[in-house]
Amino acid sequence: MKQEIIEFKQDVINRLSRVYYDELLYFTAYVPDALINFNDVLLLKKGQKYISHTNSAFQKSIAAMFLKLYKEKGEECGICKTDSGKGRGVYIKGTRRRIHFLGQEKFVNFPRVNWLNFKNTNDKSTDLYAVMIKKNEKGLRFINEANNIMLKKHISTKQFILIEDLILKDFGKKIWLEFNQVLGDIENKSKKYQWFGLVSYYNELTQTKFIESVRKTLENFDYNGLMNRLDNPISKQDMSIIKQVFITERKYNIMVSNKDFCSSFITSEWLYKNMNTENLLEKTYIVTGYIKSIEQLMSYLIKKSADASSQIGILKHDKIQNIDVQSDDFYKATLGNMLYYLKAYSNRRIYRSNISNNAIKKSIEIIRTWIKVERNGYFHKHNIQSLERVKEIREGTFLLYFLLIGSIKNNE
């Protein structure tokens, strides 16, 4: 690895131990993804004295690294101040170009930032702002919007670029890969200095955006991959039929409706996206909504697929008693009762006609295993400490949504 990048890493880590954030004011759901995230910089606005990658401490470290890299290329250059006067950039004398290193939490407020001078320079020099966000659709959109504002203002001496594109253009792919790896190392190391966590709020401002992201997750989840991990998977043909219903016909949308099981599911999904981090907390609270939603979903689908004469067995006075599915007593049905109902051949009519009996049988076994391992285990016996275990429970629950909604009729 390049010595300059190694020195940059050590310089940042040394600073990490000396400084901290002192202001937590701002949140927006419409932001690009940070390349490096010390403490969820999506939620920060200004006044950061912690070693945020956009504040002066980080700018000084990264400017020193780029200065060495440019000098190694034979460029005559030096350190310069940023527009704010607090951070540092690199000035390349031959091209009269200043390079500033702009972080995500400042960039999301663009162009409403008081430290950026929206004027052309008078000395024919140019300012290039290398933004520390990921090179994805969202990040590219922000970069384009920023540059379009410059065009509309007829400012030709200022331009925005992704840090990845700058490094690839001036130093090549090998340097970018090394630099990107070091950013990950820095972030991991920085966690030991974090004494607080930041949580996004689920409210009217964030709900619409989050629900849309949940829809995309449900639509693009790797259901085939999850199924293929099982010892006795459902056939490709049956998976294709279920996928047609769940994804092509968009039946997954029921998971973001106003049903009780949706509320449970969305709560866990929000916690998973915002609270599933390495800490000392036991993590059953994250998956509770996933586990609860399956029982609620099964109850809902049985009632909506059953006809007026359908009955389900419930335990009453130590005996199994059949009750009408549509009766008020249905709430007494347990997961075991509902699973038996779904398994009974006499109830085959509740499934879509093109689903094979073998697929139904295998689905029931998948659900039975899930109930035994996940619901009974973690609700009654065990604690969850591992992030990987949370991920496994979430994936297994998504597969059950897929199988239940994709194979059972909904006569609503």
PDB file of C-alpha atoms in Angstrom, residues 91-348:
ATOM      1  CA  TYR A  91      -3.280  24.210  -4.725  1.00  0.00           C
ATOM      2  CA  ILE A  92      -1.664  22.993  -7.961  1.00  0.00           C
ATOM      3  CA  LYS A  93       0.356  25.880  -9.380  1.00  0.00           C
ATOM      4  CA  GLY A  94       0.750  24.615 -12.938  1.00  0.00           C
ATOM      5  CA  THR A  95      -2.974  24.429 -13.595  1.00  0.00           C
ATOM      6  CA  ARG A  96      -3.893  27.126 -11.013  1.00  0.00           C
ATOM      7  CA  ARG A  97      -6.380  24.686  -9.506  1.00  0.00           C
ATOM      8  CA  ARG A  98      -7.468  24.441  -5.883  1.00  0.00           C
ATOM      9  CA  ILE A  99      -8.849  21.078  -4.726  1.00  0.00           C
ATOM     10  CA  HIS A 100     -11.136  21.078  -1.693  1.00  0.00           C
ATOM     11  CA  PHE A 101     -12.406  17.985   0.119  1.00  0.00           C
ATOM     12  CA  LEU A 102     -16.099  18.297   0.811  1.00  0.00           C
ATOM     13  CA  GLY A 103     -17.966  15.930   3.095  1.00  0.00           C
ATOM     14  CA  GLN A 104     -21.429  14.516   2.764  1.00  0.00           C
ATOM     15  CA  GLU A 105     -23.128  16.279   5.663  1.00  0.00           C
ATOM     16  CA  LYS A 106     -22.057  19.692   4.328  1.00  0.00           C
ATOM     17  CA  PHE A 107     -22.836  18.783   0.753  1.00  0.00           C
ATOM     18  CA  VAL A 108     -26.466  17.797   1.464  1.00  0.00           C
ATOM     19  CA  ASN A 109     -27.189  21.414   2.429  1.00  0.00           C
ATOM     20  CA  PHE A 110     -25.821  22.649  -0.881  1.00  0.00           C
ATOM     21  CA  PRO A 111     -26.331  25.347  -2.062  1.00  0.00           C
ATOM     22  CA  ARG A 112     -27.498  26.802   1.272  1.00  0.00           C
ATOM     23  CA  VAL A 113     -24.047  26.954   2.832  1.00  0.00           C
ATOM     24  CA  ASN A 114     -22.535  30.192   4.017  1.00  0.00           C
ATOM     25  CA  TRP A 115     -18.934  29.079   3.614  1.00  0.00           C
ATOM     26  CA  LEU A 116     -19.028  28.584  -0.163  1.00  0.00           C
ATOM     27  CA  ASN A 117     -18.326  31.678  -2.228  1.00  0.00           C
ATOM     28  CA  PHE A 118     -20.619  31.522  -5.285  1.00  0.00           C
ATOM     29  CA  LYS A 119     -18.574  33.802  -7.501  1.00  0.00           C
ATOM     30  CA  ASN A 120     -16.100  33.359 -10.296  1.00  0.00           C
ATOM     31  CA  THR A 121     -12.501  33.869  -9.271  1.00  0.00           C
ATOM     32  CA  ASN A 122     -10.734  36.962 -10.558  1.00  0.00           C
ATOM     33  CA  ASP A 123      -7.299  35.423 -11.043  1.00  0.00           C
ATOM     34  CA  LYS A 124      -8.305  32.692 -13.550  1.00  0.00           C
ATOM     35  CA  SER A 125      -7.807  30.016 -10.908  1.00  0.00           C
ATOM     36  CA  THR A 126     -10.380  27.222 -10.456  1.00  0.00           C
ATOM     37  CA  ASP A 127     -11.878  25.426  -7.471  1.00  0.00           C
ATOM     38  CA  LEU A 128     -12.573  21.703  -7.646  1.00  0.00           C
ATOM     39  CA  TYR A 129     -14.668  20.260  -4.813  1.00  0.00           C
ATOM     40  CA  ALA A 130     -14.022  16.543  -4.293  1.00  0.00           C
ATOM     41  CA  VAL A 131     -17.099  15.210  -2.485  1.00  0.00           C
ATOM     42  CA  MET A 132     -16.804  12.285  -0.085  1.00  0.00           C
ATOM     43  CA  ILE A 133     -19.940  10.374  -1.086  1.00  0.00           C
ATOM     44  CA  LYS A 134     -20.477   7.045  -2.804  1.00  0.00           C
ATOM     45  CA  LYS A 135     -20.535   6.731  -6.559  1.00  0.00           C
ATOM     46  CA  ASN A 136     -24.093   5.517  -6.984  1.00  0.00           C
ATOM     47  CA  GLU A 137     -27.277   6.888  -8.522  1.00  0.00           C
ATOM     48  CA  LYS A 138     -28.035   9.125  -5.563  1.00  0.00           C
ATOM     49  CA  GLY A 139     -24.496  10.441  -5.303  1.00  0.00           C
ATOM     50  CA  LEU A 140     -24.216  11.185  -9.018  1.00  0.00           C
ATOM     51  CA  ARG A 141     -27.557  13.015  -8.912  1.00  0.00           C
ATOM     52  CA  PHE A 142     -26.307  15.329  -6.160  1.00  0.00           C
ATOM     53  CA  ILE A 143     -23.079  16.031  -8.025  1.00  0.00           C
ATOM     54  CA  ASN A 144     -24.972  16.845 -11.229  1.00  0.00           C
ATOM     55  CA  GLU A 145     -27.380  19.126  -9.372  1.00  0.00           C
ATOM     56  CA  ALA A 146     -24.501  21.025  -7.804  1.00  0.00           C
ATOM     57  CA  ASN A 147     -22.744  21.494 -11.133  1.00  0.00           C
ATOM     58  CA  ASN A 148     -26.002  22.540 -12.792  1.00  0.00           C
ATOM     59  CA  ILE A 149     -26.392  25.310 -10.217  1.00  0.00           C
ATOM     60  CA  MET A 150     -22.950  26.554 -11.131  1.00  0.00           C
ATOM     61  CA  LEU A 151     -23.935  26.578 -14.817  1.00  0.00           C
ATOM     62  CA  LYS A 152     -27.152  28.477 -14.131  1.00  0.00           C
ATOM     63  CA  LYS A 153     -25.185  31.079 -12.183  1.00  0.00           C
ATOM     64  CA  HIS A 154     -22.643  31.242 -15.042  1.00  0.00           C
ATOM     65  CA  ILE A 155     -19.864  30.295 -12.649  1.00  0.00           C
ATOM     66  CA  SER A 156     -17.226  28.503 -14.683  1.00  0.00           C
ATOM     67  CA  THR A 157     -14.418  28.423 -12.125  1.00  0.00           C
ATOM     68  CA  LYS A 158     -16.065  26.070  -9.629  1.00  0.00           C
ATOM     69  CA  GLN A 159     -16.874  22.397 -10.190  1.00  0.00           C
ATOM     70  CA  PHE A 160     -17.919  19.383  -8.095  1.00  0.00           C
ATOM     71  CA  ILE A 161     -16.553  15.855  -8.540  1.00  0.00           C
ATOM     72  CA  LEU A 162     -16.791  12.570  -6.654  1.00  0.00           C
ATOM     73  CA  ILE A 163     -13.625  11.769  -4.700  1.00  0.00           C
ATOM     74  CA  GLU A 164     -13.536   8.405  -6.473  1.00  0.00           C
ATOM     75  CA  ASP A 165     -13.551  10.032  -9.916  1.00  0.00           C
ATOM     76  CA  LEU A 166     -10.839  12.482  -8.916  1.00  0.00           C
ATOM     77  CA  ILE A 167      -8.518   9.737  -7.688  1.00  0.00           C
ATOM     78  CA  LEU A 168      -9.211   7.482 -10.688  1.00  0.00           C
ATOM     79  CA  LYS A 169      -8.533  10.366 -13.086  1.00  0.00           C
ATOM     80  CA  ASP A 170      -5.359  11.681 -11.452  1.00  0.00           C
ATOM     81  CA  PHE A 171      -3.826   8.578  -9.808  1.00  0.00           C
ATOM     82  CA  GLY A 172      -5.464   5.427 -11.179  1.00  0.00           C
ATOM     83  CA  LYS A 173      -7.522   2.505  -9.911  1.00  0.00           C
ATOM     84  CA  LYS A 174      -4.879   0.992  -7.629  1.00  0.00           C
ATOM     85  CA  ILE A 175      -4.631   4.165  -5.517  1.00  0.00           C
ATOM     86  CA  TRP A 176      -8.438   4.430  -5.332  1.00  0.00           C
ATOM     87  CA  LEU A 177      -8.790   0.842  -4.076  1.00  0.00           C
ATOM     88  CA  GLU A 178      -6.134   1.403  -1.425  1.00  0.00           C
ATOM     89  CA  PHE A 179      -7.681   4.705  -0.343  1.00  0.00           C
ATOM     90  CA  ASN A 180     -11.188   3.234  -0.168  1.00  0.00           C
ATOM     91  CA  GLN A 181      -9.916   0.327   1.935  1.00  0.00           C
ATOM     92  CA  VAL A 182      -8.253   2.735   4.345  1.00  0.00           C
ATOM     93  CA  LEU A 183     -11.504   4.698   4.758  1.00  0.00           C
ATOM     94  CA  GLY A 184     -13.151   1.481   5.938  1.00  0.00           C
ATOM     95  CA  ASP A 185     -10.280   0.840   8.342  1.00  0.00           C
ATOM     96  CA  ILE A 186     -10.606   4.362   9.744  1.00  0.00           C
ATOM     97  CA  GLU A 187     -14.334   3.993  10.254  1.00  0.00           C
ATOM     98  CA  ASN A 188     -13.921   0.705  12.114  1.00  0.00           C
ATOM     99  CA  LYS A 189     -11.184   2.175  14.277  1.00  0.00           C
ATOM    100  CA  SER A 190     -13.250   5.287  15.016  1.00  0.00           C
ATOM    101  CA  LYS A 191     -16.026   3.279  16.689  1.00  0.00           C
ATOM    102  CA  LYS A 192     -14.005   2.995  19.892  1.00  0.00           C
ATOM    103  CA  TYR A 193     -14.237   6.787  20.272  1.00  0.00           C
ATOM    104  CA  GLN A 194     -18.006   6.998  19.847  1.00  0.00           C
ATOM    105  CA  TRP A 195     -19.925   7.525  23.055  1.00  0.00           C
ATOM    106  CA  PHE A 196     -23.367   8.210  21.589  1.00  0.00           C
ATOM    107  CA  GLY A 197     -25.582   6.963  18.805  1.00  0.00           C
ATOM    108  CA  LEU A 198     -27.996   8.843  16.561  1.00  0.00           C
ATOM    109  CA  VAL A 199     -31.446   7.589  15.610  1.00  0.00           C
ATOM    110  CA  SER A 200     -33.608   8.673  12.697  1.00  0.00           C
ATOM    111  CA  TYR A 201     -37.224   9.478  13.499  1.00  0.00           C
ATOM    112  CA  TYR A 202     -40.103   7.747  11.744  1.00  0.00           C
ATOM    113  CA  ASN A 203     -42.594  10.553  11.173  1.00  0.00           C
ATOM    114  CA  GLU A 204     -44.553  12.272   8.420  1.00  0.00           C
ATOM    115  CA  LEU A 205     -41.365  13.731   6.958  1.00  0.00           C
ATOM    116  CA  THR A 206     -39.557  10.408   6.681  1.00  0.00           C
ATOM    117  CA  GLN A 207     -42.415   7.918   6.263  1.00  0.00           C
ATOM    118  CA  THR A 208     -43.026   8.285   2.510  1.00  0.00           C
ATOM    119  CA  LYS A 209     -39.363   7.927   1.616  1.00  0.00           C
ATOM    120  CA  PHE A 210     -38.892   4.955   3.925  1.00  0.00           C
ATOM    121  CA  ILE A 211     -41.995   3.113   2.673  1.00  0.00           C
ATOM    122  CA  GLU A 212     -40.737   3.480  -0.878  1.00  0.00           C
ATOM    123  CA  SER A 213     -37.387   2.001   0.120  1.00  0.00           C
ATOM    124  CA  VAL A 214     -39.215  -0.917   1.799  1.00  0.00           C
ATOM    125  CA  ARG A 215     -41.161  -1.561  -1.420  1.00  0.00           C
ATOM    126  CA  LYS A 216     -37.910  -1.749  -3.362  1.00  0.00           C
ATOM    127  CA  THR A 217     -36.440  -4.116  -0.776  1.00  0.00           C
ATOM    128  CA  LEU A 218     -39.459  -6.437  -0.982  1.00  0.00           C
ATOM    129  CA  GLU A 219     -39.344  -6.380  -4.775  1.00  0.00           C
ATOM    130  CA  ASN A 220     -35.609  -6.952  -5.151  1.00  0.00           C
ATOM    131  CA  PHE A 221     -34.950  -9.389  -2.293  1.00  0.00           C
ATOM    132  CA  ASP A 222     -33.065 -12.546  -3.307  1.00  0.00           C
ATOM    133  CA  TYR A 223     -35.862 -15.058  -2.615  1.00  0.00           C
ATOM    134  CA  ASN A 224     -34.382 -17.649  -4.988  1.00  0.00           C
ATOM    135  CA  GLY A 225     -31.028 -17.396  -3.256  1.00  0.00           C
ATOM    136  CA  LEU A 226     -32.629 -17.899   0.160  1.00  0.00           C
ATOM    137  CA  MET A 227     -34.617 -20.887  -1.100  1.00  0.00           C
ATOM    138  CA  ASN A 228     -31.562 -22.511  -2.678  1.00  0.00           C
ATOM    139  CA  ARG A 229     -29.762 -22.494   0.673  1.00  0.00           C
ATOM    140  CA  LEU A 230     -32.351 -24.892   2.099  1.00  0.00           C
ATOM    141  CA  ASP A 231     -31.834 -28.657   2.114  1.00  0.00           C
ATOM    142  CA  ASN A 232     -35.152 -29.341   0.397  1.00  0.00           C
ATOM    143  CA  PRO A 233     -35.979 -26.299  -1.761  1.00  0.00           C
ATOM    144  CA  ILE A 234     -39.192 -25.645  -3.663  1.00  0.00           C
ATOM    145  CA  SER A 235     -38.930 -26.317  -7.401  1.00  0.00           C
ATOM    146  CA  LYS A 236     -37.929 -23.548  -9.791  1.00  0.00           C
ATOM    147  CA  GLN A 237     -41.292 -23.836 -11.515  1.00  0.00           C
ATOM    148  CA  ASP A 238     -43.255 -23.246  -8.297  1.00  0.00           C
ATOM    149  CA  MET A 239     -40.881 -20.446  -7.284  1.00  0.00           C
ATOM    150  CA  SER A 240     -41.551 -18.833 -10.657  1.00  0.00           C
ATOM    151  CA  ILE A 241     -45.323 -19.036 -10.096  1.00  0.00           C
ATOM    152  CA  ILE A 242     -45.041 -17.528  -6.615  1.00  0.00           C
ATOM    153  CA  LYS A 243     -42.708 -14.833  -7.916  1.00  0.00           C
ATOM    154  CA  GLN A 244     -45.223 -13.939 -10.622  1.00  0.00           C
ATOM    155  CA  VAL A 245     -47.843 -13.254  -7.954  1.00  0.00           C
ATOM    156  CA  PHE A 246     -45.627 -11.645  -5.324  1.00  0.00           C
ATOM    157  CA  ILE A 247     -43.424  -9.456  -7.529  1.00  0.00           C
ATOM    158  CA  THR A 248     -44.842  -9.125 -11.050  1.00  0.00           C
ATOM    159  CA  GLU A 249     -48.407  -8.636  -9.787  1.00  0.00           C
ATOM    160  CA  ARG A 250     -47.000  -6.510  -6.938  1.00  0.00           C
ATOM    161  CA  LYS A 251     -48.786  -8.406  -4.172  1.00  0.00           C
ATOM    162  CA  TYR A 252     -45.849  -7.472  -1.950  1.00  0.00           C
ATOM    163  CA  ASN A 253     -47.492  -4.052  -1.623  1.00  0.00           C
ATOM    164  CA  ILE A 254     -49.791  -5.503   1.028  1.00  0.00           C
ATOM    165  CA  MET A 255     -46.768  -5.478   3.360  1.00  0.00           C
ATOM    166  CA  VAL A 256     -46.799  -1.652   3.314  1.00  0.00           C
ATOM    167  CA  SER A 257     -50.559  -1.210   3.700  1.00  0.00           C
ATOM    168  CA  ASN A 258     -52.468  -0.356   6.881  1.00  0.00           C
ATOM    169  CA  LYS A 259     -52.780  -3.916   8.220  1.00  0.00           C
ATOM    170  CA  ASP A 260     -51.540  -4.893  11.667  1.00  0.00           C
ATOM    171  CA  PHE A 261     -48.862  -7.190  10.257  1.00  0.00           C
ATOM    172  CA  CYS A 262     -47.524  -4.282   8.188  1.00  0.00           C
ATOM    173  CA  SER A 263     -47.105  -2.126  11.267  1.00  0.00           C
ATOM    174  CA  SER A 264     -45.123  -4.903  12.971  1.00  0.00           C
ATOM    175  CA  PHE A 265     -43.019  -5.524   9.861  1.00  0.00           C
ATOM    176  CA  ILE A 266     -42.265  -1.848   9.159  1.00  0.00           C
ATOM    177  CA  THR A 267     -41.314  -1.264  12.797  1.00  0.00           C
ATOM    178  CA  SER A 268     -38.732  -4.048  12.669  1.00  0.00           C
ATOM    179  CA  GLU A 269     -37.522  -2.930   9.250  1.00  0.00           C
ATOM    180  CA  TRP A 270     -36.984   0.598  10.588  1.00  0.00           C
ATOM    181  CA  LEU A 271     -35.118  -0.734  13.611  1.00  0.00           C
ATOM    182  CA  TYR A 272     -33.032  -2.988  11.371  1.00  0.00           C
ATOM    183  CA  LYS A 273     -32.021  -0.087   9.139  1.00  0.00           C
ATOM    184  CA  ASN A 274     -31.335   2.316  12.008  1.00  0.00           C
ATOM    185  CA  MET A 275     -30.439   0.317  15.131  1.00  0.00           C
ATOM    186  CA  ASN A 276     -28.753  -2.863  13.913  1.00  0.00           C
ATOM    187  CA  THR A 277     -25.268  -1.788  14.954  1.00  0.00           C
ATOM    188  CA  GLU A 278     -22.447  -3.247  16.994  1.00  0.00           C
ATOM    189  CA  ASN A 279     -23.175  -2.444  20.627  1.00  0.00           C
ATOM    190  CA  LEU A 280     -23.712  -4.184  23.954  1.00  0.00           C
ATOM    191  CA  LEU A 281     -27.518  -4.298  23.671  1.00  0.00           C
ATOM    192  CA  GLU A 282     -29.405  -7.574  23.309  1.00  0.00           C
ATOM    193  CA  LYS A 283     -31.154  -7.403  19.938  1.00  0.00           C
ATOM    194  CA  THR A 284     -34.416  -9.320  20.209  1.00  0.00           C
ATOM    195  CA  TYR A 285     -36.224  -5.960  20.075  1.00  0.00           C
ATOM    196  CA  ILE A 286     -35.152  -5.547  16.440  1.00  0.00           C
ATOM    197  CA  VAL A 287     -36.698  -8.811  15.231  1.00  0.00           C
ATOM    198  CA  THR A 288     -39.837  -8.804  17.410  1.00  0.00           C
ATOM    199  CA  GLY A 289     -41.886  -7.119  14.686  1.00  0.00           C
ATOM    200  CA  TYR A 290     -40.708  -9.590  12.044  1.00  0.00           C
ATOM    201  CA  ILE A 291     -41.677 -12.549  14.217  1.00  0.00           C
ATOM    202  CA  LYS A 292     -44.996 -11.035  15.299  1.00  0.00           C
ATOM    203  CA  SER A 293     -45.893 -10.115  11.703  1.00  0.00           C
ATOM    204  CA  ILE A 294     -45.846 -13.757  10.544  1.00  0.00           C
ATOM    205  CA  GLU A 295     -48.547 -14.826  12.994  1.00  0.00           C
ATOM    206  CA  GLN A 296     -50.594 -11.750  12.075  1.00  0.00           C
ATOM    207  CA  LEU A 297     -50.100 -12.344   8.342  1.00  0.00           C
ATOM    208  CA  MET A 298     -51.104 -16.007   8.579  1.00  0.00           C
ATOM    209  CA  SER A 299     -54.238 -15.050  10.515  1.00  0.00           C
ATOM    210  CA  TYR A 300     -55.120 -12.416   7.931  1.00  0.00           C
ATOM    211  CA  LEU A 301     -54.581 -14.689   4.899  1.00  0.00           C
ATOM    212  CA  ILE A 302     -56.562 -17.583   6.422  1.00  0.00           C
ATOM    213  CA  LYS A 303     -59.553 -15.344   7.068  1.00  0.00           C
ATOM    214  CA  LYS A 304     -59.358 -13.700   3.634  1.00  0.00           C
ATOM    215  CA  SER A 305     -58.974 -16.998   1.734  1.00  0.00           C
ATOM    216  CA  ALA A 306     -61.566 -19.035   3.662  1.00  0.00           C
ATOM    217  CA  ASP A 307     -65.219 -19.436   2.693  1.00  0.00           C
ATOM    218  CA  ALA A 308     -68.191 -19.234   5.073  1.00  0.00           C
ATOM    219  CA  SER A 309     -68.073 -22.949   5.936  1.00  0.00           C
ATOM    220  CA  SER A 310     -64.337 -23.131   6.731  1.00  0.00           C
ATOM    221  CA  GLN A 311     -63.388 -24.268  10.219  1.00  0.00           C
ATOM    222  CA  ILE A 312     -60.186 -24.356  12.224  1.00  0.00           C
ATOM    223  CA  GLY A 313     -59.361 -26.412  15.296  1.00  0.00           C
ATOM    224  CA  ILE A 314     -58.483 -24.664  18.542  1.00  0.00           C
ATOM    225  CA  LEU A 315     -57.598 -26.071  21.956  1.00  0.00           C
ATOM    226  CA  LYS A 316     -60.439 -25.646  24.446  1.00  0.00           C
ATOM    227  CA  HIS A 317     -60.728 -27.454  27.786  1.00  0.00           C
ATOM    228  CA  ASP A 318     -57.808 -29.737  26.792  1.00  0.00           C
ATOM    229  CA  LYS A 319     -59.680 -30.814  23.648  1.00  0.00           C
ATOM    230  CA  ILE A 320     -59.556 -29.701  20.026  1.00  0.00           C
ATOM    231  CA  GLN A 321     -62.754 -27.895  19.086  1.00  0.00           C
ATOM    232  CA  ASN A 322     -63.609 -26.786  15.553  1.00  0.00           C
ATOM    233  CA  ILE A 323     -64.766 -23.215  15.160  1.00  0.00           C
ATOM    234  CA  ASP A 324     -65.733 -21.163  12.110  1.00  0.00           C
ATOM    235  CA  VAL A 325     -62.791 -19.278  10.629  1.00  0.00           C
ATOM    236  CA  GLN A 326     -65.035 -16.245  10.221  1.00  0.00           C
ATOM    237  CA  SER A 327     -66.238 -16.351  13.857  1.00  0.00           C
ATOM    238  CA  ASP A 328     -65.175 -14.038  16.634  1.00  0.00           C
ATOM    239  CA  ASP A 329     -63.376 -16.953  18.310  1.00  0.00           C
ATOM    240  CA  PHE A 330     -60.824 -17.164  15.525  1.00  0.00           C
ATOM    241  CA  TYR A 331     -58.446 -14.983  17.526  1.00  0.00           C
ATOM    242  CA  LYS A 332     -57.943 -17.979  19.847  1.00  0.00           C
ATOM    243  CA  ALA A 333     -56.207 -19.918  17.054  1.00  0.00           C
ATOM    244  CA  THR A 334     -52.505 -20.393  17.757  1.00  0.00           C
ATOM    245  CA  LEU A 335     -49.674 -20.588  15.243  1.00  0.00           C
ATOM    246  CA  GLY A 336     -49.824 -24.368  15.553  1.00  0.00           C
ATOM    247  CA  ASN A 337     -53.568 -24.374  14.835  1.00  0.00           C
ATOM    248  CA  MET A 338     -53.079 -22.167  11.779  1.00  0.00           C
ATOM    249  CA  LEU A 339     -50.197 -24.261  10.497  1.00  0.00           C
ATOM    250  CA  TYR A 340     -52.340 -27.414  10.779  1.00  0.00           C
ATOM    251  CA  TYR A 341     -55.115 -25.600   8.891  1.00  0.00           C
ATOM    252  CA  LEU A 342     -52.733 -24.620   6.081  1.00  0.00           C
ATOM    253  CA  LYS A 343     -51.418 -28.173   5.887  1.00  0.00           C
ATOM    254  CA  ALA A 344     -54.816 -29.969   5.745  1.00  0.00           C
ATOM    255  CA  TYR A 345     -55.565 -31.314   2.274  1.00  0.00           C
ATOM    256  CA  SER A 346     -59.235 -30.408   2.786  1.00  0.00           C
ATOM    257  CA  ASN A 347     -58.154 -26.758   2.715  1.00  0.00           C
ATOM    258  CA  ARG A 348     -56.286 -27.038  -0.593  1.00  0.00           C
TER     259      ARG A 348
END
